[in-house]
């Protein structure tokens, strides 16, 4: 429409030709064919990043897990379910990417056993114990070079951390420790909670570099926040 | 549009004035502010039932848990999250309903403990054990009269059972045992699986009465299936 046309004129084409892989949504780890352990990521921030990057001229590949919103047009779409499937997709597509932005919420744990048929309450009784095991850390595997043997030289990796810590200082400290541990070039830290961060149109973020220094901050609708993140990558 | 107008002429108004409560979607049981145990119900069959009942003249109250599709217009909408919230909503609204159709997939189990802040992998380590406890059976509580003290005389209750059993005979036997146990007037049994039943536009169902006799069968798009179920209630 007219607004889009006007924006297209003023919008920089500063990511023209860049190959960007973005992950969005939340992975799910099945317990059986019916039940799964999921997380509340809606995919909105990842999709806003994909749309913003596309509008700035990038070739975008979007790896999506269980979006609650429609995926954008004009990007290559790869659908995955579990953390293991997302890991495989990142390994494949990051091998040819200038920039990788890991905005999806990836399950830290998966059930040790996945039942072929629906678990029945009549057979299980009133209590059930589920044993979980940690999933590989996709972001850490990517930055350490163990995920994809042929990462392009100069590839920039952006990680995301959703934290519930309410105290500002401890929130930032958790982000700094994660920035050091994950090895991403940038780590976008945002606060989430029972009423905060998920399935909303707006977001508040702090961007840290690998040393934990704040290199950017943004608050507002997720598209504006997406452009502020991309501003740090051009 | 024209098709809707034509259908409105030929469609019976045979539920005019009936008060129908329908549950749809899948409940989620939180582990912490980020993670939850969910199920793969999309809410499509429940929504198709609500639309079909509305089109046949009923006053529809739709109790929804985490729909993957937009809710219909022209019905009263109540949003819930967990099985406990759905139980409260059913208790409140079933007290004034002529028909209650329980199409939502309700979590059989919930975590014993719900963490206030996000569980951290760094603190938990590589393995995690989650203790679950059975949720109250909403359908059984409704039919036995313990959920709502003032159920209207003659209220009809329809339950749903999603089963993964592949063998037709055992599938039906599981349905019959459930029909006897749940005490609903009708039990709609459908087959689900890794690739079956969820997030699809079509469905295949068998309807049993309380004694386990087959009183209806339907296959096709979920709106047609909804009308076949309602045909049994007029």
Short mmCIF file of C-alpha atoms in Angstrom, two decimals:
data_model
loop_
_atom_site.label_atom_id
_atom_site.label_comp_id
_atom_site.label_asym_id
_atom_site.label_seq_id
_atom_site.Cartn_x
_atom_site.Cartn_y
_atom_site.Cartn_z
CA UNK A 1 0.00 0.00 0.00
CA UNK A 2 0.95 3.68 0.08
CA UNK A 3 2.70 3.50 3.45
CA UNK A 4 4.82 0.55 2.30
CA UNK A 5 5.70 2.35 -0.92
CA UNK A 6 6.71 5.49 0.98
CA UNK A 7 8.78 3.47 3.44
CA UNK A 8 10.49 1.65 0.59
CA UNK A 9 11.77 4.98 -0.70
CA UNK A 10 13.25 6.18 2.60
CA UNK A 11 14.41 2.76 3.80
CA UNK A 12 18.11 2.03 3.32
CA UNK A 13 19.03 -0.88 1.06
CA UNK A 14 22.00 -1.46 3.32
CA UNK A 15 21.72 -5.26 3.52
CA UNK A 16 21.53 -5.73 -0.27
CA UNK A 17 22.86 -9.12 -1.27
CA UNK A 18 23.68 -10.22 2.28
CA UNK A 19 22.67 -13.79 3.08
CA UNK A 20 20.94 -13.85 6.45
CA UNK A 21 19.68 -16.92 8.30
CA UNK A 22 17.15 -16.18 11.04
CA UNK A 23 15.54 -18.65 13.45
CA UNK A 24 12.09 -17.87 14.86
CA UNK A 25 9.40 -19.43 17.05
CA UNK A 26 9.76 -22.05 19.74
CA UNK A 27 10.82 -25.67 19.41
CA UNK A 28 8.69 -28.47 20.85
CA UNK A 29 9.94 -31.73 22.37
CA UNK A 30 7.38 -34.56 22.16
CA UNK A 31 6.52 -36.80 25.09
CA UNK A 32 4.20 -38.88 22.88
CA UNK A 33 2.21 -38.25 19.66
CA UNK A 34 -0.10 -35.87 21.55
CA UNK A 35 1.88 -34.16 24.32
CA UNK A 36 5.02 -32.03 24.12
CA UNK A 37 7.15 -29.68 26.18
CA UNK A 38 7.01 -26.28 24.54
CA UNK A 39 7.78 -22.67 25.27
CA UNK A 40 5.80 -19.49 24.90
CA UNK A 41 7.78 -17.86 22.08
CA UNK A 42 5.33 -16.66 19.42
CA UNK A 43 7.93 -16.07 16.71
CA UNK A 44 6.96 -12.39 16.38
CA UNK A 45 10.42 -10.90 17.01
CA UNK A 46 12.12 -13.37 14.65
CA UNK A 47 9.57 -12.68 11.95
CA UNK A 48 9.94 -8.93 12.40
CA UNK A 49 13.70 -9.41 11.92
CA UNK A 50 13.11 -11.42 8.75
CA UNK A 51 10.76 -8.79 7.32
CA UNK A 52 13.09 -5.94 8.25
CA UNK A 53 16.12 -7.70 6.72
CA UNK A 54 14.16 -8.53 3.56
CA UNK A 55 13.05 -4.90 3.25
CA UNK A 56 16.67 -3.78 3.53
CA UNK A 57 17.68 -6.00 0.61
CA UNK A 58 18.95 -9.17 2.30
CA UNK A 59 18.41 -12.72 1.05
CA UNK A 60 16.64 -14.15 4.08
CA UNK A 61 16.29 -17.81 5.04
CA UNK A 62 13.88 -18.17 7.94
CA UNK A 63 14.02 -21.34 10.02
CA UNK A 64 10.72 -21.54 11.87
CA UNK A 65 9.47 -23.67 14.74
CA UNK A 66 5.76 -23.44 15.63
CA UNK A 67 4.94 -19.85 14.78
CA UNK A 68 1.80 -18.32 16.25
CA UNK A 69 1.70 -15.75 13.45
CA UNK A 70 1.84 -16.13 9.67
CA UNK A 71 5.34 -16.29 8.16
CA UNK A 72 6.42 -13.34 5.99
CA UNK A 73 6.54 -13.36 2.20
CA UNK A 74 9.69 -12.94 0.21
CA UNK A 75 11.89 -15.13 2.37
CA UNK A 76 12.97 -18.77 2.06
CA UNK A 77 11.08 -20.74 4.69
CA UNK A 78 12.25 -23.94 6.43
CA UNK A 79 9.93 -25.52 9.00
CA UNK A 80 11.27 -27.54 11.91
CA UNK A 81 9.77 -29.05 15.06
CA UNK A 82 12.33 -30.07 17.68
CA UNK A 83 15.63 -28.57 18.82
CA UNK A 84 17.48 -31.38 17.02
CA UNK A 85 15.70 -30.53 13.75
CA UNK A 86 16.50 -26.85 14.22
CA UNK A 87 20.15 -27.75 14.90
CA UNK A 88 20.33 -29.66 11.60
CA UNK A 89 18.69 -26.79 9.72
CA UNK A 90 21.06 -24.22 11.25
CA UNK A 91 24.06 -26.40 10.38
CA UNK A 92 22.93 -26.66 6.77
CA UNK A 93 21.98 -23.04 6.17
CA UNK A 94 24.58 -21.27 8.32
CA UNK A 95 27.27 -22.78 6.10
CA UNK A 96 26.30 -20.24 3.44
CA UNK A 97 25.26 -17.24 5.54
CA UNK A 98 26.93 -13.89 6.14
CA UNK A 99 24.80 -13.32 9.22
CA UNK A 100 23.00 -15.79 11.52
CA UNK A 101 20.40 -14.46 13.95
CA UNK A 102 19.18 -17.04 16.46
CA UNK A 103 15.88 -15.57 17.66
CA UNK A 104 14.03 -18.86 18.17
CA UNK A 105 13.46 -20.13 21.70
CA UNK A 106 15.13 -23.54 21.74
CA UNK A 107 14.17 -26.19 24.28
CA UNK A 108 17.03 -26.70 26.74
CA UNK A 109 15.75 -30.19 27.57
CA UNK A 110 13.96 -33.04 25.84
CA UNK A 111 12.32 -36.18 27.24
CA UNK A 112 14.72 -39.14 27.42
CA UNK A 113 11.96 -41.40 26.10
CA UNK A 114 9.32 -40.57 23.51
CA UNK A 115 6.29 -42.89 23.57
CA UNK A 116 5.05 -44.28 20.23
CA UNK A 117 1.42 -44.19 21.39
CA UNK A 118 -0.44 -41.79 23.65
CA UNK A 119 0.47 -42.22 27.31
CA UNK A 120 -2.70 -43.34 29.09
CA UNK A 121 -3.64 -41.97 32.50
CA UNK A 122 -5.44 -45.24 33.28
CA UNK A 123 -2.14 -47.12 32.92
CA UNK A 124 0.08 -44.46 34.53
CA UNK A 125 -1.94 -43.54 37.59
CA UNK A 126 -2.11 -40.26 39.46
CA UNK A 127 1.59 -39.43 39.32
CA UNK A 128 4.03 -39.34 36.47
CA UNK A 129 7.76 -38.67 36.47
CA UNK A 130 9.32 -37.39 33.26
CA UNK A 131 13.07 -37.66 32.79
CA UNK A 132 14.62 -34.94 30.64
CA UNK A 133 18.10 -34.60 29.20
CA UNK A 134 19.80 -31.42 28.00
CA UNK A 135 19.73 -30.63 24.30
CA UNK A 136 22.97 -29.58 22.58
CA UNK A 137 23.47 -25.79 22.68
CA UNK A 138 22.98 -24.80 19.02
CA UNK A 139 24.31 -21.27 19.43
CA UNK A 140 27.42 -22.44 21.29
CA UNK A 141 27.99 -25.20 18.72
CA UNK A 142 27.75 -22.67 15.91
CA UNK A 143 30.11 -20.10 17.41
CA UNK A 144 32.65 -22.74 18.44
CA UNK A 145 32.74 -24.16 14.92
CA UNK A 146 31.57 -27.66 15.85
CA UNK A 147 28.15 -27.36 14.18
CA UNK A 148 29.18 -26.39 10.66
CA UNK A 149 32.68 -27.19 9.44
CA UNK A 150 32.69 -24.53 6.73
CA UNK A 151 31.44 -21.30 8.28
CA UNK A 152 32.17 -18.39 5.95
CA UNK A 153 34.98 -16.10 7.11
CA UNK A 154 33.63 -13.06 8.88
CA UNK A 155 30.21 -14.58 9.51
CA UNK A 156 28.44 -12.60 12.22
CA UNK A 157 26.34 -14.52 14.76
CA UNK A 158 23.63 -12.89 16.88
CA UNK A 159 22.18 -14.80 19.83
CA UNK A 160 19.08 -14.15 21.93
CA UNK A 161 18.55 -14.59 25.65
CA UNK A 162 15.12 -14.35 27.28
CA UNK A 163 15.46 -13.81 31.02
CA UNK A 164 12.89 -13.52 33.80
CA UNK A 165 15.19 -11.82 36.36
CA UNK A 166 13.34 -8.70 37.60
CA UNK A 167 16.32 -6.87 39.13
CA UNK A 168 17.99 -4.72 36.45
CA UNK A 169 21.54 -5.25 37.66
CA UNK A 170 21.24 -9.03 38.01
CA UNK A 171 19.38 -9.14 34.67
CA UNK A 172 22.36 -7.46 32.98
CA UNK A 173 24.82 -9.68 34.86
CA UNK A 174 23.03 -12.82 33.63
CA UNK A 175 23.19 -11.40 30.10
CA UNK A 176 26.93 -10.68 30.43
CA UNK A 177 27.71 -14.18 31.66
CA UNK A 178 25.69 -15.61 28.79
CA UNK A 179 27.41 -13.32 26.27
CA UNK A 180 30.82 -14.60 27.43
CA UNK A 181 29.69 -18.23 27.44
CA UNK A 182 27.84 -18.30 24.11
CA UNK A 183 30.58 -16.72 22.00
CA UNK A 184 28.16 -14.87 19.73
CA UNK A 185 29.25 -11.54 18.24
CA UNK A 186 26.12 -9.96 19.68
CA UNK A 187 23.67 -11.16 22.30
CA UNK A 188 20.18 -9.64 22.40
CA UNK A 189 18.80 -9.88 25.93
CA UNK A 190 15.13 -9.31 26.65
CA UNK A 191 12.99 -9.70 29.74
CA UNK A 192 10.12 -12.16 29.73
CA UNK A 193 7.65 -13.25 32.36
CA UNK A 194 4.14 -14.46 33.05
CA UNK A 195 2.73 -11.26 31.53
CA UNK A 196 5.79 -10.02 29.64
CA UNK A 197 7.56 -10.44 26.32
CA UNK A 198 5.58 -13.29 24.74
CA UNK A 199 2.85 -12.96 22.14
CA UNK A 200 3.06 -9.18 22.46
CA UNK A 201 3.60 -6.65 19.70
CA UNK A 202 6.35 -4.79 21.58
CA UNK A 203 9.68 -5.69 23.10
CA UNK A 204 12.46 -4.12 25.19
CA UNK A 205 16.01 -5.30 24.53
CA UNK A 206 19.64 -4.71 25.42
CA UNK A 207 22.35 -5.77 22.99
CA UNK A 208 25.70 -6.90 24.39
CA UNK A 209 28.92 -7.69 22.60
CA UNK A 210 31.06 -10.70 23.46
CA UNK A 211 32.79 -8.83 26.29
CA UNK A 212 29.46 -7.89 27.87
CA UNK A 213 29.54 -4.22 26.85
CA UNK A 214 26.20 -2.66 25.92
CA UNK A 215 26.30 -1.79 22.23
CA UNK A 216 22.62 -1.04 21.72
CA UNK A 217 19.25 -0.71 23.41
CA UNK A 218 15.76 -0.55 21.96
CA UNK A 219 12.16 -0.51 23.08
CA UNK A 220 8.98 -0.41 21.05
CA UNK A 221 7.11 -2.47 18.49
CA UNK A 222 8.99 -5.57 17.34
CA UNK A 223 9.57 -4.21 13.82
CA UNK A 224 11.29 -1.08 15.18
CA UNK A 225 13.32 -3.25 17.53
CA UNK A 226 14.25 -5.48 14.58
CA UNK A 227 15.59 -2.50 12.61
CA UNK A 228 17.64 -1.33 15.62
CA UNK A 229 19.25 -4.78 15.82
CA UNK A 230 19.98 -4.80 12.09
CA UNK A 231 21.48 -1.29 12.37
CA UNK A 232 24.25 -2.91 14.43
CA UNK A 233 25.03 -5.35 11.59
CA UNK A 234 25.53 -3.04 8.59
CA UNK B 1 -21.15 -14.25 0.44
CA UNK B 2 -23.51 -16.00 -1.95
CA UNK B 3 -22.64 -19.50 -0.77
CA UNK B 4 -23.25 -18.54 2.86
CA UNK B 5 -26.56 -16.93 1.93
CA UNK B 6 -27.66 -20.03 -0.01
CA UNK B 7 -26.61 -22.31 2.85
CA UNK B 8 -28.52 -20.14 5.35
CA UNK B 9 -31.72 -20.82 3.40
CA UNK B 10 -31.34 -24.59 3.29
CA UNK B 11 -29.72 -24.96 6.71
CA UNK B 12 -32.09 -26.03 9.47
CA UNK B 13 -32.60 -23.66 12.35
CA UNK B 14 -32.98 -26.70 14.54
CA UNK B 15 -30.87 -25.47 17.47
CA UNK B 16 -32.71 -22.14 17.75
CA UNK B 17 -32.55 -20.83 21.30
CA UNK B 18 -30.53 -23.76 22.65
CA UNK B 19 -27.69 -22.74 24.98
CA UNK B 20 -24.57 -24.68 24.00
CA UNK B 21 -21.20 -24.57 25.75
CA UNK B 22 -18.28 -25.85 23.66
CA UNK B 23 -14.64 -26.24 24.74
CA UNK B 24 -11.91 -26.01 22.09
CA UNK B 25 -8.13 -26.00 21.79
CA UNK B 26 -5.54 -27.50 24.11
CA UNK B 27 -4.73 -26.56 27.70
CA UNK B 28 -1.15 -25.81 28.73
CA UNK B 29 0.44 -26.58 32.11
CA UNK B 30 3.36 -24.27 32.95
CA UNK B 31 6.69 -25.52 34.27
CA UNK B 32 7.97 -21.94 34.66
CA UNK B 33 7.13 -18.57 33.02
CA UNK B 34 8.64 -19.79 29.72
CA UNK B 35 8.09 -23.55 29.45
CA UNK B 36 4.89 -25.57 29.52
CA UNK B 37 3.53 -29.03 28.81
CA UNK B 38 1.04 -28.74 25.97
CA UNK B 39 -0.75 -30.87 23.44
CA UNK B 40 -1.18 -30.69 19.70
CA UNK B 41 -4.89 -29.84 19.53
CA UNK B 42 -5.38 -26.92 17.16
CA UNK B 43 -8.94 -26.14 18.20
CA UNK B 44 -10.25 -26.62 14.64
CA UNK B 45 -12.89 -29.28 15.42
CA UNK B 46 -14.20 -27.32 18.43
CA UNK B 47 -14.39 -24.13 16.41
CA UNK B 48 -16.17 -25.92 13.56
CA UNK B 49 -18.71 -27.17 16.13
CA UNK B 50 -19.19 -23.63 17.45
CA UNK B 51 -19.72 -22.22 13.96
CA UNK B 52 -22.09 -25.01 12.98
CA UNK B 53 -24.15 -24.63 16.18
CA UNK B 54 -24.26 -20.84 15.75
CA UNK B 55 -25.45 -21.26 12.15
CA UNK B 56 -28.22 -23.57 13.34
CA UNK B 57 -29.54 -20.96 15.74
CA UNK B 58 -27.88 -21.87 19.05
CA UNK B 59 -26.54 -19.42 21.64
CA UNK B 60 -22.94 -20.59 21.77
CA UNK B 61 -20.41 -20.02 24.54
CA UNK B 62 -16.96 -21.11 23.41
CA UNK B 63 -14.34 -21.83 26.09
CA UNK B 64 -10.98 -21.71 24.31
CA UNK B 65 -7.48 -22.77 25.31
CA UNK B 66 -4.62 -21.80 22.97
CA UNK B 67 -6.26 -21.92 19.58
CA UNK B 68 -4.06 -22.12 16.50
CA UNK B 69 -6.83 -20.62 14.36
CA UNK B 70 -8.93 -17.47 14.79
CA UNK B 71 -12.06 -17.85 16.94
CA UNK B 72 -15.43 -17.55 15.17
CA UNK B 73 -17.68 -14.51 15.28
CA UNK B 74 -21.13 -14.53 16.79
CA UNK B 75 -20.30 -16.62 19.83
CA UNK B 76 -19.47 -15.67 23.42
CA UNK B 77 -15.76 -16.28 23.92
CA UNK B 78 -14.00 -17.21 27.18
CA UNK B 79 -10.22 -17.69 27.12
CA UNK B 80 -8.47 -20.03 29.53
CA UNK B 81 -4.94 -21.39 29.89
CA UNK B 82 -4.64 -24.42 32.17
CA UNK B 83 -6.90 -27.41 32.83
CA UNK B 84 -7.81 -25.88 36.22
CA UNK B 85 -8.92 -22.66 34.52
CA UNK B 86 -10.94 -24.63 31.98
CA UNK B 87 -12.55 -26.62 34.82
CA UNK B 88 -13.65 -23.38 36.50
CA UNK B 89 -15.01 -22.02 33.22
CA UNK B 90 -16.93 -25.22 32.48
CA UNK B 91 -18.39 -25.24 36.02
CA UNK B 92 -19.59 -21.65 35.60
CA UNK B 93 -21.03 -21.91 32.10
CA UNK B 94 -22.36 -25.49 32.14
CA UNK B 95 -24.72 -24.44 34.94
CA UNK B 96 -26.82 -22.63 32.32
CA UNK B 97 -26.33 -24.85 29.26
CA UNK B 98 -28.69 -27.23 27.49
CA UNK B 99 -25.77 -28.94 25.77
CA UNK B 100 -22.08 -29.14 26.72
CA UNK B 101 -19.58 -30.33 24.12
CA UNK B 102 -16.09 -30.95 25.50
CA UNK B 103 -13.91 -30.86 22.38
CA UNK B 104 -10.81 -29.31 23.99
CA UNK B 105 -7.80 -31.50 24.68
CA UNK B 106 -7.27 -31.21 28.42
CA UNK B 107 -3.91 -31.94 30.01
CA UNK B 108 -4.13 -35.15 32.05
CA UNK B 109 -1.14 -34.07 34.15
CA UNK B 110 0.40 -30.87 35.48
CA UNK B 111 3.80 -30.22 37.09
CA UNK B 112 3.70 -30.55 40.88
CA UNK B 113 5.85 -27.42 41.17
CA UNK B 114 5.72 -24.32 38.97
CA UNK B 115 8.88 -22.18 39.13
CA UNK B 116 8.45 -18.41 39.58
CA UNK B 117 11.49 -17.65 37.42
CA UNK B 118 12.87 -19.40 34.36
CA UNK B 119 14.58 -22.69 35.19
CA UNK B 120 18.26 -22.29 34.27
CA UNK B 121 20.20 -25.06 32.60
CA UNK B 122 23.40 -23.77 34.22
CA UNK B 123 21.88 -24.43 37.65
CA UNK B 124 20.09 -27.67 36.76
CA UNK B 125 22.76 -29.51 34.82
CA UNK B 126 22.39 -32.04 32.03
CA UNK B 127 19.44 -33.95 33.47
CA UNK B 128 16.13 -32.79 34.83
CA UNK B 129 13.33 -34.79 36.44
CA UNK B 130 9.84 -33.32 36.31
CA UNK B 131 7.19 -34.63 38.69
CA UNK B 132 3.64 -34.48 37.38
CA UNK B 133 0.33 -35.06 39.11
CA UNK B 134 -3.01 -35.96 37.50
CA UNK B 135 -5.48 -33.15 36.84
CA UNK B 136 -9.10 -33.62 37.88
CA UNK B 137 -11.17 -35.18 35.06
CA UNK B 138 -13.44 -32.29 34.01
CA UNK B 139 -15.77 -34.42 31.88
CA UNK B 140 -16.20 -37.03 34.62
CA UNK B 141 -16.76 -34.30 37.24
CA UNK B 142 -19.40 -32.71 35.05
CA UNK B 143 -21.33 -35.90 34.31
CA UNK B 144 -21.15 -37.08 37.93
CA UNK B 145 -22.57 -33.79 39.16
CA UNK B 146 -19.59 -32.83 41.34
CA UNK B 147 -18.45 -29.94 39.13
CA UNK B 148 -21.61 -27.87 38.94
CA UNK B 149 -24.26 -28.27 41.62
CA UNK B 150 -27.09 -26.94 39.49
CA UNK B 151 -26.91 -28.70 36.13
CA UNK B 152 -30.15 -28.10 34.21
CA UNK B 153 -32.43 -31.13 33.96
CA UNK B 154 -31.96 -32.93 30.66
CA UNK B 155 -28.59 -31.33 29.93
CA UNK B 156 -26.78 -33.34 27.26
CA UNK B 157 -23.02 -33.79 27.59
CA UNK B 158 -20.77 -34.78 24.69
CA UNK B 159 -17.19 -35.85 25.37
CA UNK B 160 -14.24 -36.32 23.03
CA UNK B 161 -11.52 -38.96 23.05
CA UNK B 162 -8.42 -38.74 20.87
CA UNK B 163 -6.75 -42.13 20.59
CA UNK B 164 -3.56 -43.28 18.85
CA UNK B 165 -4.43 -47.00 18.75
CA UNK B 166 -3.95 -48.18 15.15
CA UNK B 167 -5.93 -51.43 15.36
CA UNK B 168 -9.61 -50.74 14.59
CA UNK B 169 -11.01 -53.24 17.06
CA UNK B 170 -8.80 -52.14 19.96
CA UNK B 171 -9.46 -48.49 19.01
CA UNK B 172 -13.20 -49.07 19.39
CA UNK B 173 -12.70 -51.06 22.60
CA UNK B 174 -10.73 -48.16 24.14
CA UNK B 175 -13.54 -45.83 23.12
CA UNK B 176 -16.18 -48.10 24.66
CA UNK B 177 -14.32 -48.34 27.96
CA UNK B 178 -13.97 -44.58 27.99
CA UNK B 179 -17.66 -44.09 27.15
CA UNK B 180 -18.63 -46.22 30.14
CA UNK B 181 -16.14 -44.50 32.45
CA UNK B 182 -16.82 -40.88 31.46
CA UNK B 183 -20.60 -40.99 31.78
CA UNK B 184 -21.20 -38.59 28.89
CA UNK B 185 -24.36 -38.99 26.82
CA UNK B 186 -22.21 -39.21 23.71
CA UNK B 187 -18.49 -39.79 23.24
CA UNK B 188 -16.84 -38.70 20.00
CA UNK B 189 -13.76 -40.86 19.36
CA UNK B 190 -11.18 -39.89 16.76
CA UNK B 191 -7.79 -41.26 15.83
CA UNK B 192 -4.72 -39.07 16.17
CA UNK B 193 -1.04 -39.70 15.60
CA UNK B 194 2.26 -38.19 14.58
CA UNK B 195 0.80 -37.33 11.17
CA UNK B 196 -2.90 -37.63 11.93
CA UNK B 197 -5.80 -35.64 13.31
CA UNK B 198 -4.05 -32.48 14.51
CA UNK B 199 -3.91 -29.17 12.68
CA UNK B 200 -5.67 -30.76 9.71
CA UNK B 201 -8.83 -29.61 7.99
CA UNK B 202 -10.44 -33.05 8.05
CA UNK B 203 -11.35 -35.59 10.67
CA UNK B 204 -12.74 -39.13 11.00
CA UNK B 205 -14.92 -39.89 14.00
CA UNK B 206 -17.07 -42.54 15.62
CA UNK B 207 -19.78 -41.48 18.08
CA UNK B 208 -20.65 -43.85 20.93
CA UNK B 209 -23.46 -43.64 23.46
CA UNK B 210 -22.94 -44.40 27.14
CA UNK B 211 -23.35 -48.14 26.58
CA UNK B 212 -20.67 -48.14 23.88
CA UNK B 213 -23.06 -48.55 20.94
CA UNK B 214 -22.11 -46.75 17.75
CA UNK B 215 -24.73 -44.04 17.12
CA UNK B 216 -22.93 -42.14 14.40
CA UNK B 217 -19.88 -42.03 12.16
CA UNK B 218 -18.48 -39.23 10.03
CA UNK B 219 -15.45 -38.45 7.88
CA UNK B 220 -14.60 -35.31 6.00
CA UNK B 221 -13.85 -31.66 6.62
CA UNK B 222 -14.28 -30.60 10.23
CA UNK B 223 -17.35 -28.45 9.49
CA UNK B 224 -19.20 -31.42 7.92
CA UNK B 225 -18.16 -33.59 10.85
CA UNK B 226 -19.42 -30.88 13.23
CA UNK B 227 -22.85 -30.90 11.57
CA UNK B 228 -23.03 -34.70 11.80
CA UNK B 229 -22.33 -34.49 15.53
CA UNK B 230 -24.98 -31.79 16.00
CA UNK B 231 -27.48 -33.89 14.00
CA UNK B 232 -27.35 -36.34 16.93
CA UNK B 233 -28.36 -33.61 19.38
CA UNK B 234 -31.51 -32.17 17.80
#
